[in-house]
Each structure stands twice: as structure tokens, then as C-alpha cells.
Amino acid sequence: MRLDKYLKVSRLIKRRTVANEACDAGRVLINDKPAKASAHVKAGDVLEIQFGTRSVKVEVLNVQETVRKEEAQELYRYL
């Protein structure tokens, strides 16, 4: 699945366009490497997202095309 779509589906970032902009600005890393919005995400990858001065690091547990709001947190685990 594309990185920008995963960020939206998992609700780590609310909108896909915002996820796209974050990737373009270099604020999203996959396994400690800067990632483009079109990068492929798979289970086991470690994502690091920088929100201003705060940084969030998560491990991808599952990749699904659609998921309910209540189940979105089952797609990743905070590190």
C-alpha cells in the first residue's frame, strides 16, 4: 500500500493530501530513510513522523485497504 494512503487509513494523519505534503517535506521516514508518498509500506516497517517539534515512531503491524475508526489503532504499535 502507498505510504500516504496508509497514513490516512491508520488515522496517523487525517487527510491524504496532508500526508502527501508531509512526505514531500521529508518529515516521514520508513526504516530511518526519507520516504516519498508513493513508497510501499508493508508489515514490519518502522515509520517515524515528525509533527513540528514532536516525533511519533510506530511499527506497522497490518496493512488493510479499509478499516473502521475503532479498529484503526490495530494497524500499528507505538515504539
mmCIF file of C-alpha atoms in Angstrom:
data_model
loop_
_atom_site.group_PDB
_atom_site.id
_atom_site.type_symbol
_atom_site.label_atom_id
_atom_site.label_comp_id
_atom_site.label_asym_id
_atom_site.label_seq_id
_atom_site.Cartn_x
_atom_site.Cartn_y
_atom_site.Cartn_z
ATOM 1 C CA MET A 1 0.000 0.000 0.000
ATOM 2 C CA ARG A 2 1.185 3.541 -0.690
ATOM 3 C CA LEU A 3 2.579 5.405 2.313
ATOM 4 C CA ASP A 4 0.202 8.367 2.046
ATOM 5 C CA LYS A 5 -2.833 6.061 1.892
ATOM 6 C CA TYR A 6 -1.585 4.005 4.871
ATOM 7 C CA LEU A 7 -1.148 7.148 6.983
ATOM 8 C CA LYS A 8 -4.737 8.144 6.221
ATOM 9 C CA VAL A 9 -6.291 4.682 6.697
ATOM 10 C CA SER A 10 -4.457 4.180 10.003
ATOM 11 C CA ARG A 11 -5.511 7.708 11.030
ATOM 12 C CA LEU A 12 -1.970 8.732 11.947
ATOM 13 C CA ILE A 13 -2.615 11.712 9.638
ATOM 14 C CA LYS A 14 -6.200 12.845 8.960
ATOM 15 C CA ARG A 15 -6.062 13.626 5.239
ATOM 16 C CA ARG A 16 -4.209 12.022 2.368
ATOM 17 C CA THR A 17 -3.178 15.410 0.962
ATOM 18 C CA VAL A 18 -1.641 16.352 4.319
ATOM 19 C CA ALA A 19 0.190 13.004 4.370
ATOM 20 C CA ASN A 20 1.422 13.727 0.843
ATOM 21 C CA GLU A 21 2.738 17.156 1.892
ATOM 22 C CA ALA A 22 4.470 15.689 4.964
ATOM 23 C CA CYS A 23 6.239 13.134 2.757
ATOM 24 C CA ASP A 24 7.279 15.801 0.245
ATOM 25 C CA ALA A 25 8.730 17.906 3.089
ATOM 26 C CA GLY A 26 10.813 14.939 4.308
ATOM 27 C CA ARG A 27 9.017 14.623 7.649
ATOM 28 C CA VAL A 28 8.175 10.919 7.197
ATOM 29 C CA LEU A 29 10.811 8.193 7.461
ATOM 30 C CA ILE A 30 10.484 4.480 6.710
ATOM 31 C CA ASN A 31 13.152 2.414 8.470
ATOM 32 C CA ASP A 32 15.213 5.606 9.105
ATOM 33 C CA LYS A 33 15.180 6.660 5.418
ATOM 34 C CA PRO A 34 13.219 9.614 3.990
ATOM 35 C CA ALA A 35 10.208 8.305 2.085
ATOM 36 C CA LYS A 36 8.087 9.597 -0.779
ATOM 37 C CA ALA A 37 4.304 9.385 -0.642
ATOM 38 C CA SER A 38 4.374 6.609 -3.239
ATOM 39 C CA ALA A 39 6.708 4.390 -1.166
ATOM 40 C CA HIS A 40 5.394 0.888 -0.457
ATOM 41 C CA VAL A 41 4.512 0.088 3.182
ATOM 42 C CA LYS A 42 4.470 -3.476 4.494
ATOM 43 C CA ALA A 43 4.084 -5.155 7.876
ATOM 44 C CA GLY A 44 7.241 -4.857 9.970
ATOM 45 C CA ASP A 45 8.258 -1.414 8.672
ATOM 46 C CA VAL A 46 9.052 1.299 11.223
ATOM 47 C CA LEU A 47 7.570 4.720 10.430
ATOM 48 C CA GLU A 48 8.731 7.952 12.039
ATOM 49 C CA ILE A 49 6.584 11.046 11.546
ATOM 50 C CA GLN A 50 7.689 14.500 12.686
ATOM 51 C CA PHE A 51 4.906 16.849 13.781
ATOM 52 C CA GLY A 52 6.657 20.159 14.435
ATOM 53 C CA THR A 53 8.841 19.543 17.493
ATOM 54 C CA ARG A 54 7.179 16.203 18.309
ATOM 55 C CA SER A 55 8.091 12.910 16.706
ATOM 56 C CA VAL A 56 5.964 9.747 16.556
ATOM 57 C CA LYS A 57 7.524 6.357 15.908
ATOM 58 C CA VAL A 58 5.311 3.359 15.067
ATOM 59 C CA GLU A 59 5.734 -0.177 13.779
ATOM 60 C CA VAL A 60 3.381 -1.321 11.024
ATOM 61 C CA LEU A 61 1.541 -4.454 12.204
ATOM 62 C CA ASN A 62 -1.020 -4.841 9.450
ATOM 63 C CA VAL A 63 -1.907 -3.268 6.092
ATOM 64 C CA GLN A 64 -5.566 -3.062 5.053
ATOM 65 C CA GLU A 65 -7.311 -1.036 2.337
ATOM 66 C CA THR A 66 -10.228 -0.044 4.571
ATOM 67 C CA VAL A 67 -10.692 -0.160 8.312
ATOM 68 C CA ARG A 68 -13.257 1.153 10.788
ATOM 69 C CA LYS A 69 -12.308 4.056 13.033
ATOM 70 C CA GLU A 70 -12.376 1.869 16.156
ATOM 71 C CA GLU A 71 -10.005 -0.683 14.603
ATOM 72 C CA ALA A 72 -7.506 1.793 13.106
ATOM 73 C CA GLN A 73 -5.094 1.504 16.051
ATOM 74 C CA GLU A 74 -4.716 -2.230 15.427
ATOM 75 C CA LEU A 75 -2.747 -1.417 12.267
ATOM 76 C CA TYR A 76 0.283 -0.085 14.168
ATOM 77 C CA ARG A 77 2.101 -0.136 17.514
ATOM 78 C CA TYR A 78 3.861 2.815 19.165
ATOM 79 C CA LEU A 79 7.580 2.374 19.839
#
